[in-house]
Coordinates of C-alpha atoms and ligand atoms in Angstrom, one line a residue:
Chain A
X1 CA 0.0 0.0 0.0
X2 CA 2.9 2.3 0.9
X3 CA 4.3 1.6 -2.7
X4 CA 1.1 3.2 -4.2
X5 CA 1.2 6.3 -2.2
X6 CA 4.8 6.8 -2.8
X7 CA 4.3 6.4 -6.5
X8 CA 1.3 8.0 -6.9
X9 CA 2.2 11.1 -8.8
X10 CA 6.1 10.4 -9.5
X11 CA 7.8 7.2 -10.0
X12 CA 7.3 4.4 -11.9
X13 CA 9.3 3.5 -15.2
X14 CA 7.9 6.7 -17.2
X15 CA 8.4 8.6 -13.7
X16 CA 4.6 10.2 -14.2
X17 CA 3.3 8.0 -11.4
X18 CA 0.3 6.1 -11.2
X19 CA -1.9 9.1 -11.5
X20 CA -0.1 10.0 -15.0
X21 CA -0.4 6.6 -16.1
X22 CA -4.3 6.7 -15.3
X23 CA -4.5 9.8 -17.2
X24 CA -2.8 8.3 -20.4
X25 CA -5.0 5.5 -20.0
X26 CA -7.9 7.4 -19.8
X27 CA -7.8 9.2 -22.9
X28 CA -6.1 6.5 -24.9
X29 CA -9.4 4.7 -24.3
X30 CA -11.9 7.2 -24.7
X31 CA -10.9 8.2 -27.8
X32 CA -11.3 4.7 -29.5
X33 CA -14.8 4.3 -27.6
X34 CA -16.1 7.6 -29.0
X35 CA -14.7 7.0 -32.5
X36 CA -15.8 3.7 -32.8
X37 CA -19.3 4.7 -31.6
X38 CA -19.6 7.7 -33.9
X39 CA -17.9 5.7 -36.9
X40 CA -20.1 2.8 -36.5
X41 CA -23.6 4.6 -36.7
X42 CA -23.5 5.4 -40.2
X43 CA -21.6 2.1 -41.1
X44 CA -24.3 0.1 -39.2
X45 CA -27.1 2.3 -40.8
X46 CA -25.9 1.5 -44.4
X47 CA -25.5 -2.1 -43.6
X48 CA -29.2 -1.9 -42.3
X49 CA -30.2 -1.0 -45.4
X50 CA -28.0 -3.0 -48.2
X51 CA -27.4 -6.6 -48.3
X52 CA -24.3 -6.0 -50.0
X53 CA -22.7 -3.3 -47.5
X54 CA -23.9 -5.5 -44.8
X55 CA -21.8 -8.6 -45.8
X56 CA -18.8 -6.7 -46.8
X57 CA -18.6 -4.4 -43.9
X58 CA -19.4 -7.3 -41.4
X59 CA -16.8 -9.6 -42.7
X60 CA -13.9 -7.1 -43.2
X61 CA -14.4 -6.2 -39.6
X62 CA -14.5 -9.6 -38.6
X63 CA -11.4 -10.7 -40.1
X64 CA -9.9 -7.3 -38.5
X65 CA -11.0 -8.6 -35.1
X66 CA -9.5 -11.9 -35.3
X67 CA -6.0 -10.1 -35.7
X68 CA -4.3 -10.3 -32.2
X69 CA -3.8 -6.9 -30.9
X70 CA -0.1 -7.0 -30.9
X71 CA 0.0 -7.9 -34.7
X72 CA -2.4 -4.9 -35.3
X73 CA -0.4 -2.5 -33.4
X74 CA 2.5 -3.3 -35.5
X75 CA 0.8 -3.5 -38.7
X76 CA -0.9 0.0 -38.1
X77 CA 2.3 1.8 -38.2
X78 CA 3.7 0.3 -40.9
X79 CA 0.5 1.0 -42.9
X80 CA 0.3 4.9 -41.8
X81 CA 4.0 5.5 -41.9
X82 CA 4.1 6.3 -38.1
X83 CA 6.8 5.4 -35.5
X84 CA 6.1 2.3 -33.9
X85 CA 5.9 4.1 -30.4
X86 CA 3.3 6.9 -31.1
X87 CA -0.1 6.8 -29.1
X88 CA -1.7 6.9 -32.5
X89 CA -1.1 3.7 -33.3
X90 CA -2.8 2.2 -30.4
X91 CA -5.9 4.7 -31.0
X92 CA -6.1 3.6 -34.6
X93 CA -6.0 -0.3 -33.7
X94 CA -8.6 -0.1 -31.0
X95 CA -10.6 2.2 -33.1
X96 CA -10.8 -0.7 -35.4
X97 CA -11.5 -3.2 -32.6
X98 CA -14.4 -0.9 -31.3
X99 CA -15.7 -0.7 -34.7
X100 CA -15.6 -4.4 -35.0
X101 CA -17.8 -4.9 -32.2
X102 CA -19.9 -1.9 -32.3
X103 CA -20.6 -2.4 -35.9
X104 CA -22.7 -5.4 -35.1
X105 CA -24.7 -3.8 -32.5
X106 CA -25.3 -0.9 -34.8
X107 CA -26.6 -3.2 -37.5
X108 CA -28.8 -4.8 -35.2
X109 CA -30.2 -1.7 -33.8
X110 CA -31.1 -0.4 -37.0
X111 CA -32.6 -3.6 -38.5
X112 CA -34.7 -4.1 -35.6
X113 CA -36.6 -0.8 -35.8
X114 CA -40.5 -1.0 -36.1
X115 CA -41.2 -0.7 -39.9
X116 CA -44.6 0.8 -38.4
X117 CA -42.8 3.5 -36.9
X118 CA -40.5 4.3 -39.5
X119 CA -43.2 4.5 -42.3
X120 CA -45.5 6.5 -39.9
X121 CA -42.9 9.0 -39.5
X122 CA -42.3 9.0 -43.1
X123 CA -46.3 9.2 -43.8
X124 CA -46.7 12.2 -41.5
X125 CA -43.7 14.2 -42.9
X126 CA -40.4 13.7 -41.5
X127 CA -37.9 14.6 -44.1
X128 CA -35.2 11.7 -44.4
X129 CA -32.8 13.6 -42.1
X130 CA -35.2 14.6 -39.5
X131 CA -36.3 10.8 -39.6
X132 CA -32.7 9.7 -39.0
X133 CA -31.8 12.0 -36.2
X134 CA -35.5 12.3 -34.4
X135 CA -36.8 9.0 -34.9
X136 CA -34.3 5.9 -36.1
X137 CA -31.2 7.4 -33.8
X138 CA -33.4 7.6 -30.6
X139 CA -35.2 4.3 -31.1
X140 CA -31.8 2.6 -31.8
X141 CA -30.3 4.2 -28.8
X142 CA -30.8 1.5 -26.1
X143 CA -29.0 -1.3 -28.4
X144 CA -26.3 1.1 -29.4
X145 CA -25.6 2.0 -25.8
X146 CA -25.4 -1.9 -24.8
X147 CA -22.9 -2.2 -27.5
X148 CA -20.8 0.9 -26.1
X149 CA -20.9 -0.7 -22.9
X150 CA -19.2 -3.7 -24.3
X151 CA -16.9 -2.0 -26.2
X152 CA -15.9 0.2 -23.4
X153 CA -14.8 -2.6 -21.2
X154 CA -12.8 -4.6 -23.7
X155 CA -11.1 -0.6 -25.0
X156 CA -10.1 0.0 -21.5
X157 CA -8.7 -3.4 -20.9
X158 CA -6.9 -3.7 -24.4
X159 CA -5.0 -0.2 -24.1
X160 CA -2.8 -1.9 -21.7
X161 CA -1.4 -3.9 -24.5
X162 CA 0.2 -0.7 -25.9
X163 CA 2.5 -0.5 -23.1
X164 CA 4.4 -3.5 -24.8
X165 CA 5.2 -1.4 -27.5
X166 CA 6.1 1.5 -25.5
X167 CA 2.8 3.7 -25.3
X168 CA 2.5 4.6 -21.7
X169 CA -0.5 3.4 -19.9
X170 CA -1.6 1.7 -16.9
X171 CA -0.2 -1.4 -18.7
X172 CA 3.2 -0.1 -17.6
X173 CA 2.5 -1.3 -14.2
X174 CA 2.0 -5.0 -15.2
X175 CA 5.2 -4.7 -17.5
X176 CA 7.4 -3.1 -15.0
X177 CA 5.6 -5.7 -12.3
X178 CA 6.4 -8.9 -14.1
X179 CA 10.0 -8.0 -14.8
X180 CA 10.8 -7.1 -11.2
X181 CA 8.3 -9.9 -10.0
X182 CA 6.5 -7.2 -7.8
X183 CA 3.0 -8.4 -7.5
X184 CA 1.7 -5.3 -5.6
X185 CA 2.5 -3.0 -8.4
X186 CA 0.5 -5.5 -11.0
X187 CA -2.4 -5.5 -8.6
X188 CA -2.7 -2.0 -8.4
X189 CA -2.5 -1.9 -12.2
X190 CA -5.4 -4.4 -12.1
X191 CA -7.3 -2.3 -9.5
X192 CA -6.8 0.9 -11.4
X193 CA -7.9 -0.5 -15.0
X194 CA -11.0 -1.9 -13.4
X195 CA -11.9 1.5 -11.5
X196 CA -11.5 3.0 -15.1
X197 CA -13.8 0.4 -16.7
X198 CA -16.5 1.1 -14.1
X199 CA -16.6 4.8 -14.3
X200 CA -16.7 4.8 -18.0
X201 CA -19.7 2.4 -17.6
X202 CA -21.5 4.5 -15.3
X203 CA -21.0 7.3 -17.5
X204 CA -22.4 5.5 -20.4
X205 CA -25.5 4.1 -18.3
X206 CA -26.1 7.7 -17.1
X207 CA -26.1 9.1 -20.4
X208 CA -28.6 6.4 -21.5
X209 CA -30.9 7.7 -18.4
X210 CA -30.6 11.1 -19.5
X211 CA -31.0 10.5 -23.4
X212 CA -33.6 8.0 -23.2
X213 CA -36.2 8.7 -20.5
X214 CA -39.0 6.7 -22.3
X215 CA -36.5 3.3 -22.5
X216 CA -36.4 3.2 -18.4
X217 CA -40.0 3.6 -18.0
X218 CA -40.6 1.1 -21.0
X219 CA -38.2 -1.4 -19.2
X220 CA -39.4 -0.9 -15.9
X221 CA -43.3 -1.7 -17.3
X222 CA -41.8 -5.1 -19.3
X223 CA -39.9 -6.1 -15.8
X224 CA -42.9 -5.4 -13.8
X225 CA -44.9 -7.7 -16.5
X226 CA -42.5 -10.3 -16.4
X227 CA -42.7 -10.4 -12.6
X228 CA -46.6 -10.6 -12.8
X229 CA -46.4 -13.4 -15.0
X230 CA -44.1 -15.1 -13.1
X231 CA -46.1 -14.6 -10.1
X232 CA -49.4 -16.1 -11.8
X233 CA -47.4 -19.0 -13.1
Chain B
X1 CA -61.6 16.5 -54.8
X2 CA -58.9 13.6 -55.5
X3 CA -58.7 12.2 -58.7
X4 CA -57.1 9.1 -59.8
X5 CA -56.6 9.0 -63.5
X6 CA -55.6 5.6 -65.0
X7 CA -53.2 4.5 -62.1
X8 CA -51.2 1.8 -62.3
X9 CA -48.3 0.6 -59.8
X10 CA -46.0 -2.1 -60.6
X11 CA -43.7 -3.1 -57.9
X12 CA -40.0 -3.8 -58.3
X13 CA -40.8 -7.3 -57.7
X14 CA -43.0 -7.8 -60.5
X15 CA -46.2 -7.6 -58.4
X16 CA -49.2 -5.6 -60.2
X17 CA -50.7 -4.3 -57.3
X18 CA -52.8 -1.4 -59.0
X19 CA -54.1 -1.9 -62.5
X20 CA -55.6 0.9 -64.4
X21 CA -57.4 2.6 -61.6
X22 CA -59.6 5.7 -62.1
X23 CA -61.9 7.2 -59.6
X24 CA -63.0 10.6 -58.2
X25 CA -63.2 11.0 -54.7
X26 CA -65.2 14.2 -53.5
X27 CA -64.5 16.5 -51.2
X28 CA -65.6 16.6 -47.5
X29 CA -67.0 13.1 -47.8
X30 CA -65.9 9.4 -46.8
X31 CA -64.7 7.2 -49.3
X32 CA -64.3 3.6 -48.2
X33 CA -61.9 1.5 -50.1
X34 CA -62.9 -2.2 -49.1
X35 CA -61.6 -5.5 -50.5
X36 CA -59.6 -8.6 -49.4
X37 CA -55.9 -8.8 -48.2
X38 CA -53.6 -7.8 -50.7
X39 CA -55.9 -6.2 -53.3
X40 CA -54.1 -3.0 -53.4
X41 CA -56.0 -0.9 -50.5
X42 CA -52.8 0.4 -48.8
X43 CA -50.8 0.9 -52.1
X44 CA -53.9 3.4 -53.6
X45 CA -53.7 5.2 -50.1
X46 CA -50.2 5.6 -50.2
X47 CA -49.9 6.8 -53.6
X48 CA -52.5 9.9 -52.2
X49 CA -49.6 11.2 -50.1
X50 CA -46.6 10.1 -52.4
X51 CA -45.6 7.2 -49.9
X52 CA -45.7 5.3 -53.4
X53 CA -45.4 6.7 -56.7
X54 CA -47.8 5.3 -59.6
X55 CA -45.8 3.5 -62.3
X56 CA -48.2 5.4 -64.7
X57 CA -50.9 7.4 -64.7
X58 CA -51.6 10.6 -62.5
X59 CA -53.5 11.5 -59.3
X60 CA -54.7 15.1 -58.8
X61 CA -55.8 17.0 -55.8
X62 CA -58.0 19.7 -56.6
X63 CA -56.9 19.5 -60.2
X64 CA -53.1 19.8 -59.4
X65 CA -51.2 16.8 -60.3
X66 CA -49.4 15.8 -57.4
X67 CA -46.5 14.5 -58.9
X68 CA -45.2 18.1 -59.1
X69 CA -45.5 18.8 -55.3
X70 CA -42.7 18.2 -52.9
X71 CA -43.4 14.6 -51.0
X72 CA -42.5 15.9 -47.5
X73 CA -44.4 19.2 -48.0
X74 CA -47.2 17.1 -49.4
X75 CA -47.5 14.4 -46.2
X76 CA -47.4 17.3 -43.9
X77 CA -50.8 18.7 -45.2
X78 CA -52.4 15.4 -45.4
X79 CA -53.3 13.6 -42.1
X80 CA -52.3 9.8 -42.0
X81 CA -53.7 7.2 -39.2
X82 CA -52.5 3.6 -39.6
X83 CA -53.2 0.4 -38.2
X84 CA -50.9 -0.1 -35.1
X85 CA -51.2 3.7 -34.5
X86 CA -47.5 4.0 -35.7
X87 CA -47.0 6.7 -32.9
X88 CA -43.3 7.3 -31.9
X89 CA -42.7 5.3 -28.9
X90 CA -40.4 7.5 -27.3
X91 CA -42.4 10.8 -27.6
X92 CA -45.0 11.6 -24.9
X93 CA -48.6 11.3 -25.9
X94 CA -48.9 15.1 -26.2
X95 CA -45.6 15.4 -28.2
X96 CA -46.9 12.5 -30.7
X97 CA -49.8 14.7 -31.2
X98 CA -47.8 17.8 -32.0
X99 CA -45.0 16.4 -34.0
X100 CA -46.5 17.7 -37.3
X101 CA -46.8 21.1 -35.6
X102 CA -43.3 21.1 -34.6
X103 CA -42.2 19.9 -38.1
X104 CA -43.8 22.7 -39.8
X105 CA -42.0 25.3 -37.1
X106 CA -45.5 26.3 -35.3
X107 CA -44.2 27.9 -32.0
X108 CA -44.0 25.4 -29.2
X109 CA -46.9 27.1 -26.8
X110 CA -49.4 27.2 -29.8
X111 CA -48.5 23.9 -30.9
X112 CA -49.2 22.4 -27.2
X113 CA -52.4 24.2 -27.0
X114 CA -53.7 22.8 -30.2
X115 CA -52.4 19.4 -29.1
X116 CA -54.3 19.6 -26.0
X117 CA -57.4 20.9 -27.8
X118 CA -57.0 17.7 -30.0
X119 CA -57.2 15.4 -27.3
X120 CA -60.5 16.7 -26.2
X121 CA -61.5 16.3 -29.7
X122 CA -60.9 12.7 -29.7
X123 CA -62.2 12.2 -26.6
X124 CA -59.0 11.6 -24.6
X125 CA -58.3 12.9 -21.2
X126 CA -55.8 15.5 -20.9
X127 CA -54.0 13.5 -17.8
X128 CA -52.9 11.0 -20.2
X129 CA -50.9 13.5 -22.2
X130 CA -47.4 13.0 -20.4
X131 CA -47.9 9.3 -20.9
X132 CA -45.5 7.6 -23.5
X133 CA -47.5 5.4 -26.2
X134 CA -46.5 1.9 -24.5
X135 CA -48.5 3.3 -21.4
X136 CA -52.0 3.3 -23.1
X137 CA -54.5 1.0 -24.5
X138 CA -54.8 -0.2 -27.8
X139 CA -58.0 2.0 -28.4
X140 CA -56.3 4.8 -26.4
X141 CA -53.3 4.9 -28.9
X142 CA -55.8 4.8 -31.9
X143 CA -57.4 7.7 -30.6
X144 CA -53.9 9.4 -30.3
X145 CA -53.1 8.3 -33.9
X146 CA -56.4 10.0 -35.0
X147 CA -55.8 13.2 -32.9
X148 CA -52.2 13.2 -34.6
X149 CA -53.6 12.8 -38.1
X150 CA -55.8 16.0 -37.4
X151 CA -53.1 18.0 -35.9
X152 CA -52.1 20.3 -39.0
X153 CA -55.8 20.9 -39.6
X154 CA -55.5 18.9 -43.0
X155 CA -58.3 18.6 -45.6
X156 CA -57.4 15.3 -46.2
X157 CA -57.5 12.4 -43.7
X158 CA -56.1 8.9 -45.1
X159 CA -56.8 6.1 -42.6
X160 CA -55.5 2.7 -43.3
X161 CA -57.5 0.0 -41.5
X162 CA -57.3 2.2 -38.3
X163 CA -59.3 0.0 -35.9
X164 CA -58.3 -3.1 -37.2
X165 CA -56.6 -4.3 -33.9
X166 CA -58.9 -3.3 -31.4
X167 CA -61.6 -5.3 -29.6
X168 CA -65.2 -5.0 -31.4
X169 CA -66.6 -2.8 -28.7
X170 CA -63.8 -0.3 -28.9
X171 CA -64.0 -0.6 -32.7
X172 CA -67.7 0.6 -32.6
X173 CA -66.9 3.5 -30.2
X174 CA -64.1 4.6 -32.6
X175 CA -66.3 4.4 -35.7
X176 CA -68.8 6.6 -34.2
X177 CA -65.9 9.0 -33.1
X178 CA -65.1 8.9 -36.7
X179 CA -68.5 9.7 -38.1
X180 CA -68.8 12.5 -35.5
X181 CA -65.3 14.1 -36.6
X182 CA -66.2 14.0 -40.3
X183 CA -69.5 15.4 -39.5
X184 CA -68.0 18.2 -37.3
X185 CA -64.6 19.0 -39.0
X186 CA -66.1 18.2 -42.6
X187 CA -62.7 16.4 -43.9
X188 CA -62.1 14.6 -46.9
X189 CA -61.6 10.8 -45.6
X190 CA -60.4 8.1 -47.3
X191 CA -60.4 5.3 -45.5
X192 CA -59.7 1.5 -46.2
X193 CA -61.1 -1.8 -44.5
X194 CA -61.5 -5.2 -45.3
X195 CA -64.6 -5.1 -43.2
X196 CA -67.7 -4.7 -45.2
X197 CA -69.8 -3.6 -42.3
X198 CA -67.3 -0.8 -41.4
X199 CA -67.5 0.2 -45.2
X200 CA -70.9 0.4 -45.3
X201 CA -71.3 2.3 -41.8
X202 CA -68.6 5.0 -42.5
X203 CA -68.8 5.2 -46.3
X204 CA -70.7 7.9 -48.3
X205 CA -69.1 6.3 -51.4
X206 CA -67.9 2.9 -51.3
X207 CA -65.6 1.1 -53.3
X208 CA -65.4 -2.7 -53.5
X209 CA -62.0 -3.9 -55.0
X210 CA -60.9 -6.9 -56.3
X211 CA -57.1 -8.2 -56.9
X212 CA -54.9 -5.3 -58.6
X213 CA -57.4 -2.9 -57.0
X214 CA -60.0 -3.5 -60.1
X215 CA -63.1 -1.9 -59.1
X216 CA -65.8 -4.4 -58.6
X217 CA -68.6 -1.9 -57.9
X218 CA -68.8 1.7 -56.3
X219 CA -71.7 3.2 -55.3
X220 CA -73.2 4.3 -51.8
X221 CA -73.9 1.4 -49.4
X222 CA -77.6 1.5 -50.4
X223 CA -76.8 1.2 -54.1
X224 CA -74.6 -1.5 -53.5
X225 CA -76.7 -3.5 -51.3
X226 CA -79.8 -3.0 -53.3
X227 CA -78.2 -4.0 -56.5
X228 CA -74.8 -5.9 -56.0
X229 CA -73.2 -5.8 -59.5
X230 CA -71.7 -9.2 -59.5
X231 CA -71.3 -12.5 -58.0
X232 CA -68.2 -11.2 -56.7
X233 CA -70.0 -8.5 -55.0
X234 CA -73.0 -10.3 -53.7
X235 CA -70.6 -12.9 -52.0
X236 CA -68.5 -10.2 -50.6
X237 CA -71.3 -8.0 -49.2
X238 CA -72.8 -11.3 -47.8
X239 CA -75.9 -11.3 -49.7
X240 CA -75.4 -14.5 -51.4
X241 CA -75.0 -16.1 -47.7
X242 CA -78.3 -14.4 -46.8
X243 CA -76.7 -12.7 -44.2
X244 CA -78.4 -9.4 -45.2
X245 CA -81.6 -10.9 -46.2
X246 CA -83.7 -10.7 -43.1
X247 CA -87.2 -12.3 -42.3
X248 CA -89.7 -12.3 -39.4
X249 CA -89.0 -15.1 -36.7
X250 CA -92.7 -16.4 -36.2
X251 CA -91.7 -18.4 -33.0
X252 CA -90.3 -15.8 -30.7
X253 CA -92.4 -13.3 -29.2
X254 CA -90.5 -9.8 -28.5
X255 CA -91.9 -7.2 -26.2
X256 CA -94.0 -4.4 -27.0
X257 CA -94.6 -3.7 -30.9
X258 CA -91.4 -5.5 -31.8
X259 CA -90.8 -8.6 -33.8
X260 CA -87.3 -10.4 -34.3
X261 CA -85.7 -10.8 -37.7
X262 CA -83.5 -13.8 -38.3
X263 CA -81.4 -14.4 -41.2
X264 CA -80.9 -17.1 -43.8
X265 CA -79.1 -19.2 -41.3
X266 CA -82.1 -18.5 -38.6
X267 CA -79.9 -16.7 -36.3
X268 CA -81.5 -13.5 -34.6
X269 CA -80.2 -10.6 -36.5
X270 CA -82.2 -7.7 -34.8
X271 CA -85.6 -6.5 -33.9
X272 CA -88.4 -4.2 -36.1
X273 CA -90.9 -2.5 -34.4
X274 CA -94.6 -3.5 -36.4
X275 CA -97.5 -1.6 -34.9
X276 CA -100.6 -3.4 -35.5
X277 CA -99.0 -6.2 -37.4
X278 CA -97.6 -3.7 -39.9
X279 CA -93.7 -3.2 -40.1
X280 CA -92.2 0.4 -39.6
X281 CA -91.0 2.0 -42.6
X282 CA -87.7 4.1 -42.2
X283 CA -88.2 7.8 -40.7
X284 CA -88.4 10.3 -43.4
X285 CA -85.5 12.4 -42.5
X286 CA -82.5 11.2 -44.7
X287 CA -79.5 9.8 -43.1
X288 CA -76.9 12.2 -43.2
X289 CA -73.5 11.7 -42.2
X290 CA -72.2 15.5 -43.5
X291 CA -74.5 18.3 -42.1
X292 CA -72.3 20.5 -44.4
X293 CA -73.6 22.0 -47.3
X294 CA -70.5 23.5 -48.6
X295 CA -69.4 22.8 -52.0
X296 CA -65.9 23.8 -52.0
X297 CA -62.9 21.5 -52.4
X298 CA -60.5 19.4 -50.6
X299 CA -57.6 22.0 -50.9
X300 CA -59.3 24.9 -49.6
X301 CA -59.7 26.7 -46.1
Ligands
LIG1 N1 -43.2 -2.6 -51.4 C1 -43.6 -3.9 -51.9 N2 -43.0 -4.2 -52.7 C2 -43.5 -5.3 -53.4 N3 -44.8 -5.7 -53.5 C3 -45.8 -5.3 -52.7 C4 -45.2 -3.9 -51.8 N4 -46.0 -3.3 -51.0 C5 -47.0 -4.2 -51.7 N5 -47.0 -5.2 -52.4 C6 -47.8 -6.1 -53.0 O1 -49.0 -5.6 -53.7 C7 -50.2 -5.9 -53.4 C8 -50.8 -5.1 -52.8 O2 -50.4 -4.8 -51.3 P1 -51.2 -3.8 -50.5 O3 -50.5 -3.6 -49.3 O4 -51.7 -2.6 -51.3 O5 -52.4 -4.5 -50.3 P2 -53.9 -4.3 -49.1 O6 -54.9 -4.5 -49.9 O7 -53.6 -3.1 -48.4 O8 -53.8 -5.7 -48.4 P3 -53.8 -5.7 -46.7 O9 -55.7 -5.6 -46.5 O10 -53.6 -7.2 -46.3 O11 -53.4 -4.8 -46.0 C9 -50.0 -7.3 -52.7 O12 -49.8 -8.4 -53.5 C10 -48.6 -7.0 -52.0 O13 -47.9 -8.0 -52.0
LIG2 MG1 -53.2 -2.9 -46.3

């Protein structure tokens, strides 16, 4: 425990302390989560409207997803012509993973919209753009956010891999702790990663509550209905 | 007035949904398209607000070819009510009703005031305004759907089997409301159903359709009942099964001057009063669904 306090603001191999590594970790994971989410929405919408787009997009990203992260971390800088220790590599690689997971959710979300509702919004005079932003996107919201929660957790843990090519993150604690055989440091790293994952997850849930109030009332209702069914059964 | 001029619709997959369809739909009256599933009723209705564009022919509203109007603009000026209400599940009842007003940039305060009035118009309690559609019964949702269809005060209201999914008692209620609204608001209503009783109840003009939206017969309910144009029509309206041919049941005595009527199957169908053994004749005042004597057209006012 003393080790944690002594190394909180300075120390560890890059001398930025646990706090410094946490900040690195925060933005290295936040960017891929947000980018993956934003990029997946138009791609998923397209995939849900065109069979061809769907099969091409989903198979390309499935293949990319099967590449081990360390391979991707080497392939990305070579392809983009970046130095291997640039944080951009981590961000690009993790964004690709994020899209691979998020694209499936987004495609499902947009494919499973009620056609009655979409047709009705067309019939009463929403323009295509209004329909997308005011009807389809909000209704896809719950499934999109569920996807974002999965992406968030996996991205936060994958950032640690960057430490093995020299991009600082909480993964440094794993690398250093392992090489010096110092369990406390590894444990500190794991706990810090878990805390970040929890914080991000709570933020996503909170955003959902604020932006999708109708969804909460709807799910409470169906939960109550399920309870009633159970009681009566 | 809405006019279909030799309209055909061939879907991309080769389905001839509508084949050379021509008809005049008069203003401020209710016209009902009735026919069995897949005969092209929805396609006809959706061509009026350009949800579907005809492959050939033209549709005119008050003499203007709608192919020349911008679809989104056209749709905002025509009410549309559909079977499963099609309400936006993420908007409250009041927001659903006001949607079209928001789209046409009516100020919020004004839009909500109008939406609240419309809840009264369709017989919904204002206390439901803040609920989400999922928190209403099917019949209430359908009323919200009608209120939404009326929000922009359109001259034309398109209704596609709006009461198909509600129970018979609620349906009778909603049908009565529809007749009252038509009388009070004086809309041009185009109504689609596969229920012939509903068609005869609501329609000033009824079109019985066969596959490909071929008109089997067009007329008032009385004209069609009195003179079915073909065996198809006779069978469709149930005349051949004797459902509409009623006789006096001599075995059962009803109270007062009433006698019981039975159909050809022997099932009780209703009662009629017969003072002194003579059947009563329909009262002299003609059935009137529209009290208006205005002659102006669908696009005005
Ligand atoms: N988008 C479409 N693409 C291809 N075929 C279609 C499409 N919409 C409808 N059809 C076909 O056109 C025909 C008429 O369909 P329409 O929906 O107009 O019938 P309907 O009379 O409204 O039927 P229902 O009473 O079942 O609603 C049917 O054979 C239907 O399968
Ligand atoms: Mg239909």
